[in-house]
Amino acid sequence: MTKQGQSLTLDLHNRNGNRGLKNLGKLTVHAEETVASRNAIEVKFCCSRLENKDLFSKSDPFLRISRIVENGGSVPICKTEMVDNNLNPIWRPLCLTMQQFENPLIIECFDFNKSGNHVRIGNLQKSVADLEKLHEQKTGANFIVPSSAHHGHGKLKGQLFVDHSSEKRLYSFINYVSSGFELNFMVTVDFTVDGHPRDPDSLQYIDPSGRFNAYQQAIMEVGEVIQFYDSDRHFPAWGFGGVTNGAGSHCFYLNGSASGVEVEGVQGIMAAYASALNHVGLAGPTLFGPVINNAAEIAGQSLSCNSPQVFCFAYHNDGVLTDLQETKDAWVKASDLPSSILIVGVGGADFKQMEILDADNGC
């Protein structure tokens, strides 16, 4: 892997380490030295008149984009979502970094199959400059499948259009902090049903001896570290999934304020949380999207005022989400803001949905 243009291909095995008789596929790892860059381009693709690959319905198309590498081969860098039963699909925007688009791109269109044996509809090769020209001229590029019967010209399989193209700069949380941005800490706590606060088995148990429950421990351990980076130590603190004033609420202030009064320090968060447990009913469902949107609105207001601030949002939860797709959409929408979201898992439940939001495995 340390030599130029070298790659490593491995057979995939099951959890027991055995491949068995079933072909589980292969994993190819290709490494290249690249120059760090914050430059990126956001592209929104759509297609028209794709060839239908299904017998009793229409194709379920998605795009896979690969980059041509040093040895002349190609490495997949991203793909769109699958659009169900549609020969004229429009996909959500993709963001390509400078490292990804400095070489020509191979764009392949497939008909999705649950088995993993996706059927190729067609492919084409374009540079980023070519894609920008397609957008400017509002013209399409032809998907083809090379065919010896057509003397290398290939058969037309549909057209690709660039519905939107724009350049952007990507900044990480560290970029904001190291550039002198002031850190603002925000916190939210899950009030969905997890036993009664008087039940010793509940994660929200109010211990008469004053011993911290699981949520209080998490708030203290995270808050005591981050609070020192917030200059005024005044924090917005929300709850969600509880019953306030006789109605379910998916975003309410822990201190009961209707006007958004912040709490002071971690002890202020702890006091507001303890007070909320006595007058907020544990309910559900677990809708996290509204809280993210509320936090994003605050971060957006700071950005619109050219205020050098970055926001750190700690989300304390027990691992279950009801609005996963809505949360993902809110998460993506907030990704351009100077903010960072910390997922703080509480208890021993299934945190697979949190791993999807974390997206380190490419979900």
mmCIF file of C-alpha atoms in Angstrom:
data_model
loop_
_atom_site.group_PDB
_atom_site.id
_atom_site.type_symbol
_atom_site.label_atom_id
_atom_site.label_comp_id
_atom_site.label_asym_id
_atom_site.label_seq_id
_atom_site.Cartn_x
_atom_site.Cartn_y
_atom_site.Cartn_z
ATOM 1 C CA MET A 1 0.000 0.000 0.000
ATOM 2 C CA THR A 2 3.007 2.348 0.324
ATOM 3 C CA LYS A 3 4.023 2.230 -3.357
ATOM 4 C CA GLN A 4 2.594 4.571 -5.963
ATOM 5 C CA GLY A 5 -0.505 3.192 -7.715
ATOM 6 C CA GLN A 6 -0.665 0.050 -5.540
ATOM 7 C CA SER A 7 -3.926 -1.327 -4.165
ATOM 8 C CA LEU A 8 -4.990 -4.193 -1.924
ATOM 9 C CA THR A 9 -7.951 -6.490 -2.601
ATOM 10 C CA LEU A 10 -9.372 -8.748 0.119
ATOM 11 C CA ASP A 11 -12.157 -11.337 0.184
ATOM 12 C CA LEU A 12 -15.063 -10.514 2.481
ATOM 13 C CA HIS A 13 -15.837 -13.015 5.265
ATOM 14 C CA ASN A 14 -18.758 -13.538 7.621
ATOM 15 C CA ARG A 15 -18.631 -12.664 11.301
ATOM 16 C CA ASN A 16 -16.997 -15.973 12.113
ATOM 17 C CA GLY A 17 -14.119 -15.166 9.789
ATOM 18 C CA ASN A 18 -15.138 -17.795 7.234
ATOM 19 C CA ARG A 19 -15.951 -17.149 3.620
ATOM 20 C CA GLY A 20 -17.634 -20.523 3.075
ATOM 21 C CA LEU A 21 -19.103 -21.499 -0.262
ATOM 22 C CA LYS A 22 -21.023 -18.243 -0.717
ATOM 23 C CA ASN A 23 -19.286 -15.415 -2.539
ATOM 24 C CA LEU A 24 -19.542 -12.427 -0.179
ATOM 25 C CA GLY A 25 -17.675 -10.079 -2.502
ATOM 26 C CA LYS A 26 -14.341 -8.303 -2.337
ATOM 27 C CA LEU A 27 -13.002 -5.130 -0.742
ATOM 28 C CA THR A 28 -10.373 -3.098 -2.614
ATOM 29 C CA VAL A 29 -8.331 -0.461 -0.778
ATOM 30 C CA HIS A 30 -6.518 2.182 -2.806
ATOM 31 C CA ALA A 31 -4.432 4.908 -1.163
ATOM 32 C CA GLU A 32 -3.116 8.118 -2.677
ATOM 33 C CA GLU A 33 -1.244 11.101 -1.322
ATOM 34 C CA THR A 34 -3.431 14.200 -1.666
ATOM 35 C CA VAL A 35 -3.190 17.882 -0.803
ATOM 36 C CA ALA A 36 -5.699 19.095 1.766
ATOM 37 C CA SER A 37 -8.200 21.567 0.355
ATOM 38 C CA ARG A 38 -11.434 23.151 1.518
ATOM 39 C CA ASN A 39 -12.628 23.768 -2.048
ATOM 40 C CA ALA A 40 -15.667 21.751 -3.078
ATOM 41 C CA ILE A 41 -18.414 21.728 -5.656
ATOM 42 C CA GLU A 42 -22.068 20.888 -5.022
ATOM 43 C CA VAL A 43 -23.784 19.177 -7.948
ATOM 44 C CA LYS A 44 -27.385 18.092 -8.412
ATOM 45 C CA PHE A 45 -27.972 15.488 -11.117
ATOM 46 C CA CYS A 46 -31.089 14.411 -12.956
ATOM 47 C CA CYS A 47 -31.738 12.087 -15.892
ATOM 48 C CA SER A 48 -34.281 11.713 -18.661
ATOM 49 C CA ARG A 49 -35.507 8.787 -20.730
ATOM 50 C CA LEU A 50 -33.395 6.145 -19.027
ATOM 51 C CA GLU A 51 -33.629 2.659 -20.456
ATOM 52 C CA ASN A 52 -35.969 0.465 -18.430
ATOM 53 C CA LYS A 53 -34.314 -2.651 -16.975
ATOM 54 C CA ASP A 54 -37.328 -4.035 -15.076
ATOM 55 C CA LEU A 55 -40.008 -6.283 -16.524
ATOM 56 C CA PHE A 56 -43.118 -5.411 -14.497
ATOM 57 C CA SER A 57 -42.168 -1.912 -13.291
ATOM 58 C CA LYS A 58 -39.718 0.865 -14.025
ATOM 59 C CA SER A 59 -36.033 0.934 -13.096
ATOM 60 C CA ASP A 60 -34.907 2.165 -9.665
ATOM 61 C CA PRO A 61 -31.878 4.230 -10.745
ATOM 62 C CA PHE A 62 -28.929 5.567 -8.797
ATOM 63 C CA LEU A 63 -25.601 7.087 -9.840
ATOM 64 C CA ARG A 64 -22.139 5.943 -8.821
ATOM 65 C CA ILE A 65 -19.300 8.404 -9.350
ATOM 66 C CA SER A 66 -15.702 7.207 -9.576
ATOM 67 C CA ARG A 67 -12.423 9.030 -9.976
ATOM 68 C CA ILE A 68 -9.657 7.946 -12.352
ATOM 69 C CA VAL A 69 -6.490 7.340 -10.310
ATOM 70 C CA GLU A 70 -2.748 7.253 -10.961
ATOM 71 C CA ASN A 71 -2.598 3.714 -12.374
ATOM 72 C CA GLY A 72 -5.387 4.388 -14.878
ATOM 73 C CA GLY A 73 -8.016 2.516 -12.884
ATOM 74 C CA SER A 74 -11.000 4.065 -11.127
ATOM 75 C CA VAL A 75 -12.062 4.325 -7.483
ATOM 76 C CA PRO A 76 -15.694 4.993 -6.422
ATOM 77 C CA ILE A 77 -15.962 8.187 -4.361
ATOM 78 C CA CYS A 78 -19.697 8.675 -3.861
ATOM 79 C CA LYS A 79 -23.143 7.667 -5.017
ATOM 80 C CA THR A 80 -26.632 9.079 -5.024
ATOM 81 C CA GLU A 81 -29.652 7.647 -3.288
ATOM 82 C CA MET A 82 -31.877 5.256 -5.233
ATOM 83 C CA VAL A 83 -35.017 6.760 -6.809
ATOM 84 C CA ASP A 84 -37.822 4.216 -6.867
ATOM 85 C CA ASN A 85 -39.651 3.297 -10.086
ATOM 86 C CA ASN A 86 -38.584 6.323 -12.164
ATOM 87 C CA LEU A 87 -36.967 6.711 -15.606
ATOM 88 C CA ASN A 88 -36.600 10.499 -15.177
ATOM 89 C CA PRO A 89 -35.031 10.684 -11.687
ATOM 90 C CA ILE A 90 -33.884 13.765 -9.790
ATOM 91 C CA TRP A 91 -31.342 13.123 -7.033
ATOM 92 C CA ARG A 92 -30.355 15.089 -3.951
ATOM 93 C CA PRO A 93 -27.187 17.235 -4.332
ATOM 94 C CA LEU A 94 -23.738 15.665 -3.965
ATOM 95 C CA CYS A 95 -20.685 17.483 -2.600
ATOM 96 C CA LEU A 96 -17.323 16.684 -4.222
ATOM 97 C CA THR A 97 -14.078 17.900 -2.655
ATOM 98 C CA MET A 98 -11.063 19.132 -4.605
ATOM 99 C CA GLN A 99 -9.271 15.817 -4.077
ATOM 100 C CA GLN A 100 -12.221 13.996 -5.581
ATOM 101 C CA PHE A 101 -12.767 16.090 -8.692
ATOM 102 C CA GLU A 102 -9.227 17.061 -9.738
ATOM 103 C CA ASN A 103 -9.183 14.038 -12.090
ATOM 104 C CA PRO A 104 -11.801 13.017 -14.709
ATOM 105 C CA LEU A 105 -14.923 11.382 -13.294
ATOM 106 C CA ILE A 106 -16.678 8.247 -14.436
ATOM 107 C CA ILE A 107 -20.433 8.505 -13.860
ATOM 108 C CA GLU A 108 -22.343 5.218 -13.992
ATOM 109 C CA CYS A 109 -26.102 4.758 -13.774
ATOM 110 C CA PHE A 110 -27.471 1.513 -12.308
ATOM 111 C CA ASP A 111 -30.853 -0.067 -11.747
ATOM 112 C CA PHE A 112 -30.947 -0.961 -8.049
ATOM 113 C CA ASN A 113 -31.584 -4.568 -6.994
ATOM 114 C CA LYS A 114 -31.949 -5.704 -3.378
ATOM 115 C CA SER A 115 -29.653 -8.654 -4.070
ATOM 116 C CA GLY A 116 -26.786 -6.259 -4.710
ATOM 117 C CA ASN A 117 -26.511 -7.340 -8.344
ATOM 118 C CA HIS A 118 -27.296 -3.907 -9.729
ATOM 119 C CA VAL A 119 -27.853 -3.698 -13.495
ATOM 120 C CA ARG A 120 -25.830 -1.125 -15.388
ATOM 121 C CA ILE A 121 -27.954 1.255 -17.452
ATOM 122 C CA GLY A 122 -25.101 3.270 -18.908
ATOM 123 C CA ASN A 123 -21.984 5.278 -18.175
ATOM 124 C CA LEU A 124 -20.067 8.358 -19.278
ATOM 125 C CA GLN A 125 -16.828 10.187 -18.471
ATOM 126 C CA LYS A 126 -16.691 13.905 -17.711
ATOM 127 C CA SER A 127 -14.465 16.411 -15.970
ATOM 128 C CA VAL A 128 -15.905 18.881 -13.450
ATOM 129 C CA ALA A 129 -15.446 21.598 -16.065
ATOM 130 C CA ASP A 130 -17.581 19.506 -18.437
ATOM 131 C CA LEU A 131 -20.302 19.194 -15.785
ATOM 132 C CA GLU A 132 -20.299 22.941 -15.155
ATOM 133 C CA LYS A 133 -20.650 23.502 -18.910
ATOM 134 C CA LEU A 134 -23.639 21.137 -19.011
ATOM 135 C CA HIS A 135 -25.263 23.221 -16.293
ATOM 136 C CA GLU A 136 -24.509 26.551 -17.959
ATOM 137 C CA GLN A 137 -25.704 25.409 -21.392
ATOM 138 C CA LYS A 138 -28.601 23.366 -19.964
ATOM 139 C CA THR A 139 -27.653 20.449 -22.201
ATOM 140 C CA GLY A 140 -27.472 16.729 -21.475
ATOM 141 C CA ALA A 141 -24.753 14.101 -21.787
ATOM 142 C CA ASN A 142 -25.543 10.693 -23.237
ATOM 143 C CA PHE A 143 -25.308 7.514 -21.213
ATOM 144 C CA ILE A 144 -24.000 4.690 -23.374
ATOM 145 C CA VAL A 145 -22.912 1.077 -23.034
ATOM 146 C CA PRO A 146 -19.969 0.309 -25.339
ATOM 147 C CA SER A 147 -20.839 -2.349 -27.908
ATOM 148 C CA SER A 148 -18.655 -4.055 -30.508
ATOM 149 C CA ALA A 149 -21.776 -4.413 -32.641
ATOM 150 C CA HIS A 150 -21.891 -0.611 -32.853
ATOM 151 C CA HIS A 151 -18.170 -0.387 -33.649
ATOM 152 C CA GLY A 152 -17.346 1.156 -30.294
ATOM 153 C CA HIS A 153 -19.930 3.946 -30.476
ATOM 154 C CA GLY A 154 -22.256 2.273 -27.976
ATOM 155 C CA LYS A 155 -25.997 2.288 -27.572
ATOM 156 C CA LEU A 156 -27.811 5.313 -26.106
ATOM 157 C CA LYS A 157 -29.303 4.521 -22.670
ATOM 158 C CA GLY A 158 -30.599 7.928 -21.576
ATOM 159 C CA GLN A 159 -29.293 11.399 -20.761
ATOM 160 C CA LEU A 160 -27.668 12.999 -17.721
ATOM 161 C CA PHE A 161 -28.331 16.645 -16.817
ATOM 162 C CA VAL A 162 -26.753 18.916 -14.201
ATOM 163 C CA ASP A 163 -29.681 20.641 -12.498
ATOM 164 C CA HIS A 164 -27.485 22.681 -10.140
ATOM 165 C CA SER A 165 -23.751 23.397 -9.779
ATOM 166 C CA SER A 166 -22.020 25.721 -7.317
ATOM 167 C CA GLU A 167 -18.622 26.081 -5.684
ATOM 168 C CA LYS A 168 -18.326 26.154 -1.914
ATOM 169 C CA ARG A 169 -15.756 26.113 0.879
ATOM 170 C CA LEU A 170 -15.811 23.410 3.534
ATOM 171 C CA TYR A 171 -14.778 24.184 7.109
ATOM 172 C CA SER A 172 -14.375 21.781 10.006
ATOM 173 C CA PHE A 173 -15.187 22.433 13.639
ATOM 174 C CA ILE A 174 -11.441 22.748 14.329
ATOM 175 C CA ASN A 175 -11.107 25.354 11.550
ATOM 176 C CA TYR A 176 -13.680 27.559 13.272
ATOM 177 C CA VAL A 177 -12.199 27.200 16.767
ATOM 178 C CA SER A 178 -8.587 27.712 15.643
ATOM 179 C CA SER A 179 -9.649 30.854 13.725
ATOM 180 C CA GLY A 180 -10.781 32.521 16.935
ATOM 181 C CA PHE A 181 -14.502 31.799 16.808
ATOM 182 C CA GLU A 182 -16.239 31.927 20.192
ATOM 183 C CA LEU A 183 -17.695 28.588 21.273
ATOM 184 C CA ASN A 184 -21.337 28.366 22.337
ATOM 185 C CA PHE A 185 -22.520 25.229 24.116
ATOM 186 C CA MET A 186 -26.108 23.959 23.708
ATOM 187 C CA VAL A 187 -27.654 20.855 25.262
ATOM 188 C CA THR A 188 -30.802 18.777 24.856
ATOM 189 C CA VAL A 189 -32.163 15.886 26.931
ATOM 190 C CA ASP A 190 -34.473 13.054 25.891
ATOM 191 C CA PHE A 191 -37.762 12.984 27.872
ATOM 192 C CA THR A 192 -39.355 10.067 26.053
ATOM 193 C CA VAL A 193 -40.710 7.160 28.075
ATOM 194 C CA ASP A 194 -38.067 5.209 29.958
ATOM 195 C CA GLY A 195 -39.822 4.206 33.158
ATOM 196 C CA HIS A 196 -41.082 6.609 35.816
ATOM 197 C CA PRO A 197 -38.616 8.979 37.550
ATOM 198 C CA ARG A 198 -39.588 7.244 40.809
ATOM 199 C CA ASP A 199 -38.608 3.841 39.390
ATOM 200 C CA PRO A 200 -35.035 2.885 40.415
ATOM 201 C CA ASP A 201 -34.605 1.040 37.084
ATOM 202 C CA SER A 202 -35.327 4.167 35.037
ATOM 203 C CA LEU A 203 -32.503 6.115 33.395
ATOM 204 C CA GLN A 204 -34.341 9.225 34.655
ATOM 205 C CA TYR A 205 -34.617 7.975 38.269
ATOM 206 C CA ILE A 206 -34.724 10.694 40.934
ATOM 207 C CA ASP A 207 -32.642 9.230 43.746
ATOM 208 C CA PRO A 208 -33.689 10.590 47.187
ATOM 209 C CA SER A 209 -30.050 10.313 48.291
ATOM 210 C CA GLY A 210 -28.983 12.805 45.614
ATOM 211 C CA ARG A 211 -27.078 10.232 43.581
ATOM 212 C CA PHE A 212 -26.948 11.120 39.880
ATOM 213 C CA ASN A 213 -29.015 9.178 37.376
ATOM 214 C CA ALA A 214 -27.601 8.161 33.974
ATOM 215 C CA TYR A 215 -28.608 11.418 32.272
ATOM 216 C CA GLN A 216 -27.187 13.584 35.053
ATOM 217 C CA GLN A 217 -23.881 11.720 34.877
ATOM 218 C CA ALA A 218 -23.709 12.244 31.096
ATOM 219 C CA ILE A 219 -24.550 15.959 31.368
ATOM 220 C CA MET A 220 -21.849 16.470 33.985
ATOM 221 C CA GLU A 221 -19.147 14.512 32.187
ATOM 222 C CA VAL A 222 -19.650 16.297 28.862
ATOM 223 C CA GLY A 223 -20.584 19.723 30.202
ATOM 224 C CA GLU A 224 -17.697 20.066 32.645
ATOM 225 C CA VAL A 225 -15.237 19.708 29.760
ATOM 226 C CA ILE A 226 -16.949 21.944 27.199
ATOM 227 C CA GLN A 227 -18.202 24.747 29.468
ATOM 228 C CA PHE A 228 -14.717 26.229 29.860
ATOM 229 C CA TYR A 229 -14.565 26.976 26.113
ATOM 230 C CA ASP A 230 -17.782 29.043 26.314
ATOM 231 C CA SER A 231 -16.823 32.540 27.446
ATOM 232 C CA ASP A 232 -20.061 33.528 29.190
ATOM 233 C CA ARG A 233 -21.091 30.004 30.289
ATOM 234 C CA HIS A 234 -24.738 30.679 29.529
ATOM 235 C CA PHE A 235 -26.325 27.784 27.657
ATOM 236 C CA PRO A 236 -29.613 27.070 25.882
ATOM 237 C CA ALA A 237 -30.926 23.832 27.414
ATOM 238 C CA TRP A 238 -33.848 21.981 25.834
ATOM 239 C CA GLY A 239 -35.831 18.834 26.396
ATOM 240 C CA PHE A 240 -37.899 16.906 23.862
ATOM 241 C CA GLY A 241 -40.484 14.141 23.882
ATOM 242 C CA GLY A 242 -42.114 15.257 27.134
ATOM 243 C CA VAL A 243 -45.552 16.544 28.133
ATOM 244 C CA THR A 244 -45.655 20.212 29.148
ATOM 245 C CA ASN A 245 -48.831 22.136 29.985
ATOM 246 C CA GLY A 246 -50.882 19.056 29.159
ATOM 247 C CA ALA A 247 -49.541 18.610 25.621
ATOM 248 C CA GLY A 248 -46.651 16.753 24.025
ATOM 249 C CA SER A 249 -43.681 18.899 23.097
ATOM 250 C CA HIS A 250 -40.715 18.071 20.874
ATOM 251 C CA CYS A 251 -38.702 21.114 21.917
ATOM 252 C CA PHE A 252 -39.084 22.928 25.265
ATOM 253 C CA TYR A 253 -36.721 24.808 27.576
ATOM 254 C CA LEU A 254 -35.645 22.763 30.594
ATOM 255 C CA ASN A 255 -36.022 25.742 32.922
ATOM 256 C CA GLY A 256 -39.639 26.232 31.830
ATOM 257 C CA SER A 257 -38.905 29.563 30.174
ATOM 258 C CA ALA A 258 -41.157 30.543 27.288
ATOM 259 C CA SER A 259 -38.808 33.290 26.086
ATOM 260 C CA GLY A 260 -35.621 31.266 25.738
ATOM 261 C CA VAL A 261 -33.780 32.304 28.923
ATOM 262 C CA GLU A 262 -30.452 30.463 29.089
ATOM 263 C CA VAL A 263 -29.145 28.623 32.126
ATOM 264 C CA GLU A 264 -25.838 29.457 33.789
ATOM 265 C CA GLY A 265 -23.091 26.854 33.810
ATOM 266 C CA VAL A 266 -23.375 23.094 34.048
ATOM 267 C CA GLN A 267 -24.938 23.455 37.483
ATOM 268 C CA GLY A 268 -27.669 25.519 35.829
ATOM 269 C CA ILE A 269 -28.313 22.679 33.359
ATOM 270 C CA MET A 270 -28.428 20.180 36.216
ATOM 271 C CA ALA A 271 -30.852 22.310 38.239
ATOM 272 C CA ALA A 272 -33.116 22.889 35.225
ATOM 273 C CA TYR A 273 -33.127 19.181 34.389
ATOM 274 C CA ALA A 274 -33.950 18.165 37.984
ATOM 275 C CA SER A 275 -36.765 20.710 38.074
ATOM 276 C CA ALA A 276 -38.118 19.530 34.702
ATOM 277 C CA LEU A 277 -38.320 15.932 35.946
ATOM 278 C CA ASN A 278 -40.816 17.086 38.582
ATOM 279 C CA HIS A 279 -43.218 18.877 36.211
ATOM 280 C CA VAL A 280 -42.624 17.406 32.724
ATOM 281 C CA GLY A 281 -44.213 14.053 31.933
ATOM 282 C CA LEU A 282 -42.154 11.417 30.137
ATOM 283 C CA ALA A 283 -43.894 10.595 26.870
ATOM 284 C CA GLY A 284 -42.877 10.315 23.210
ATOM 285 C CA PRO A 285 -42.427 9.778 20.325
ATOM 286 C CA THR A 286 -38.710 10.511 19.946
ATOM 287 C CA LEU A 287 -38.589 13.309 17.370
ATOM 288 C CA PHE A 288 -35.152 14.903 17.214
ATOM 289 C CA GLY A 289 -35.599 16.938 14.019
ATOM 290 C CA PRO A 290 -37.395 19.907 15.690
ATOM 291 C CA VAL A 291 -34.595 20.355 18.246
ATOM 292 C CA ILE A 292 -31.899 20.309 15.540
ATOM 293 C CA ASN A 293 -33.851 22.876 13.543
ATOM 294 C CA ASN A 294 -34.119 25.097 16.621
ATOM 295 C CA ALA A 295 -30.376 24.889 17.285
ATOM 296 C CA ALA A 296 -29.631 25.475 13.589
ATOM 297 C CA GLU A 297 -31.810 28.597 13.612
ATOM 298 C CA ILE A 298 -29.709 30.071 16.430
ATOM 299 C CA ALA A 299 -26.476 29.207 14.615
ATOM 300 C CA GLY A 300 -27.863 30.640 11.382
ATOM 301 C CA GLN A 301 -28.788 33.939 13.052
ATOM 302 C CA SER A 302 -25.220 34.257 14.307
ATOM 303 C CA LEU A 303 -23.870 33.593 10.807
ATOM 304 C CA SER A 304 -26.190 36.150 9.205
ATOM 305 C CA CYS A 305 -24.931 38.787 11.658
ATOM 306 C CA ASN A 306 -21.284 37.986 10.764
ATOM 307 C CA SER A 307 -20.714 37.068 14.396
ATOM 308 C CA PRO A 308 -17.581 34.866 14.828
ATOM 309 C CA GLN A 309 -19.251 32.084 16.797
ATOM 310 C CA VAL A 310 -19.288 28.306 16.556
ATOM 311 C CA PHE A 311 -21.909 26.122 18.231
ATOM 312 C CA CYS A 312 -21.472 22.776 19.971
ATOM 313 C CA PHE A 313 -24.759 20.919 20.431
ATOM 314 C CA ALA A 314 -24.813 17.952 22.861
ATOM 315 C CA TYR A 315 -27.694 15.535 22.243
ATOM 316 C CA HIS A 316 -28.353 13.185 25.199
ATOM 317 C CA ASN A 317 -30.571 10.236 24.244
ATOM 318 C CA ASP A 318 -31.250 6.547 24.874
ATOM 319 C CA GLY A 319 -30.612 5.453 21.273
ATOM 320 C CA VAL A 320 -34.105 5.294 19.757
ATOM 321 C CA LEU A 321 -35.438 7.674 17.079
ATOM 322 C CA THR A 322 -38.907 7.840 15.529
ATOM 323 C CA ASP A 323 -38.074 10.421 12.852
ATOM 324 C CA LEU A 324 -34.773 9.079 11.492
ATOM 325 C CA GLN A 325 -35.206 10.442 7.959
ATOM 326 C CA GLU A 326 -36.440 13.835 9.169
ATOM 327 C CA THR A 327 -33.491 13.979 11.569
ATOM 328 C CA LYS A 328 -31.049 13.120 8.772
ATOM 329 C CA ASP A 329 -32.568 15.846 6.597
ATOM 330 C CA ALA A 330 -32.257 18.409 9.415
ATOM 331 C CA TRP A 331 -28.702 17.216 10.091
ATOM 332 C CA VAL A 332 -27.697 17.702 6.443
ATOM 333 C CA LYS A 333 -29.413 21.088 6.294
ATOM 334 C CA ALA A 334 -27.409 22.243 9.323
ATOM 335 C CA SER A 335 -24.098 20.868 8.019
ATOM 336 C CA ASP A 336 -23.103 24.164 6.362
ATOM 337 C CA LEU A 337 -23.429 26.074 9.639
ATOM 338 C CA PRO A 338 -20.542 26.636 12.074
ATOM 339 C CA SER A 339 -21.745 23.888 14.384
ATOM 340 C CA SER A 340 -20.887 20.464 15.722
ATOM 341 C CA ILE A 341 -23.332 17.884 17.088
ATOM 342 C CA LEU A 342 -22.263 15.524 19.882
ATOM 343 C CA ILE A 343 -24.285 12.321 20.237
ATOM 344 C CA VAL A 344 -24.232 11.331 23.916
ATOM 345 C CA GLY A 345 -25.619 7.831 24.351
ATOM 346 C CA VAL A 346 -27.268 7.073 27.700
ATOM 347 C CA GLY A 347 -28.016 3.531 28.896
ATOM 348 C CA GLY A 348 -27.484 0.195 27.198
ATOM 349 C CA ALA A 349 -30.081 0.245 24.413
ATOM 350 C CA ASP A 350 -29.543 -0.278 20.684
ATOM 351 C CA PHE A 351 -27.628 2.697 19.230
ATOM 352 C CA LYS A 352 -27.618 1.601 15.573
ATOM 353 C CA GLN A 353 -29.648 4.665 14.563
ATOM 354 C CA MET A 354 -27.084 6.907 16.239
ATOM 355 C CA GLU A 355 -24.343 5.139 14.272
ATOM 356 C CA ILE A 356 -26.269 5.970 11.075
ATOM 357 C CA LEU A 357 -26.364 9.649 12.086
ATOM 358 C CA ASP A 358 -22.666 9.526 12.943
ATOM 359 C CA ALA A 359 -22.101 8.283 9.356
ATOM 360 C CA ASP A 360 -18.528 7.097 9.918
ATOM 361 C CA ASN A 361 -19.444 3.880 8.125
ATOM 362 C CA GLY A 362 -20.703 5.730 5.060
ATOM 363 C CA CYS A 363 -24.421 5.398 5.860
#
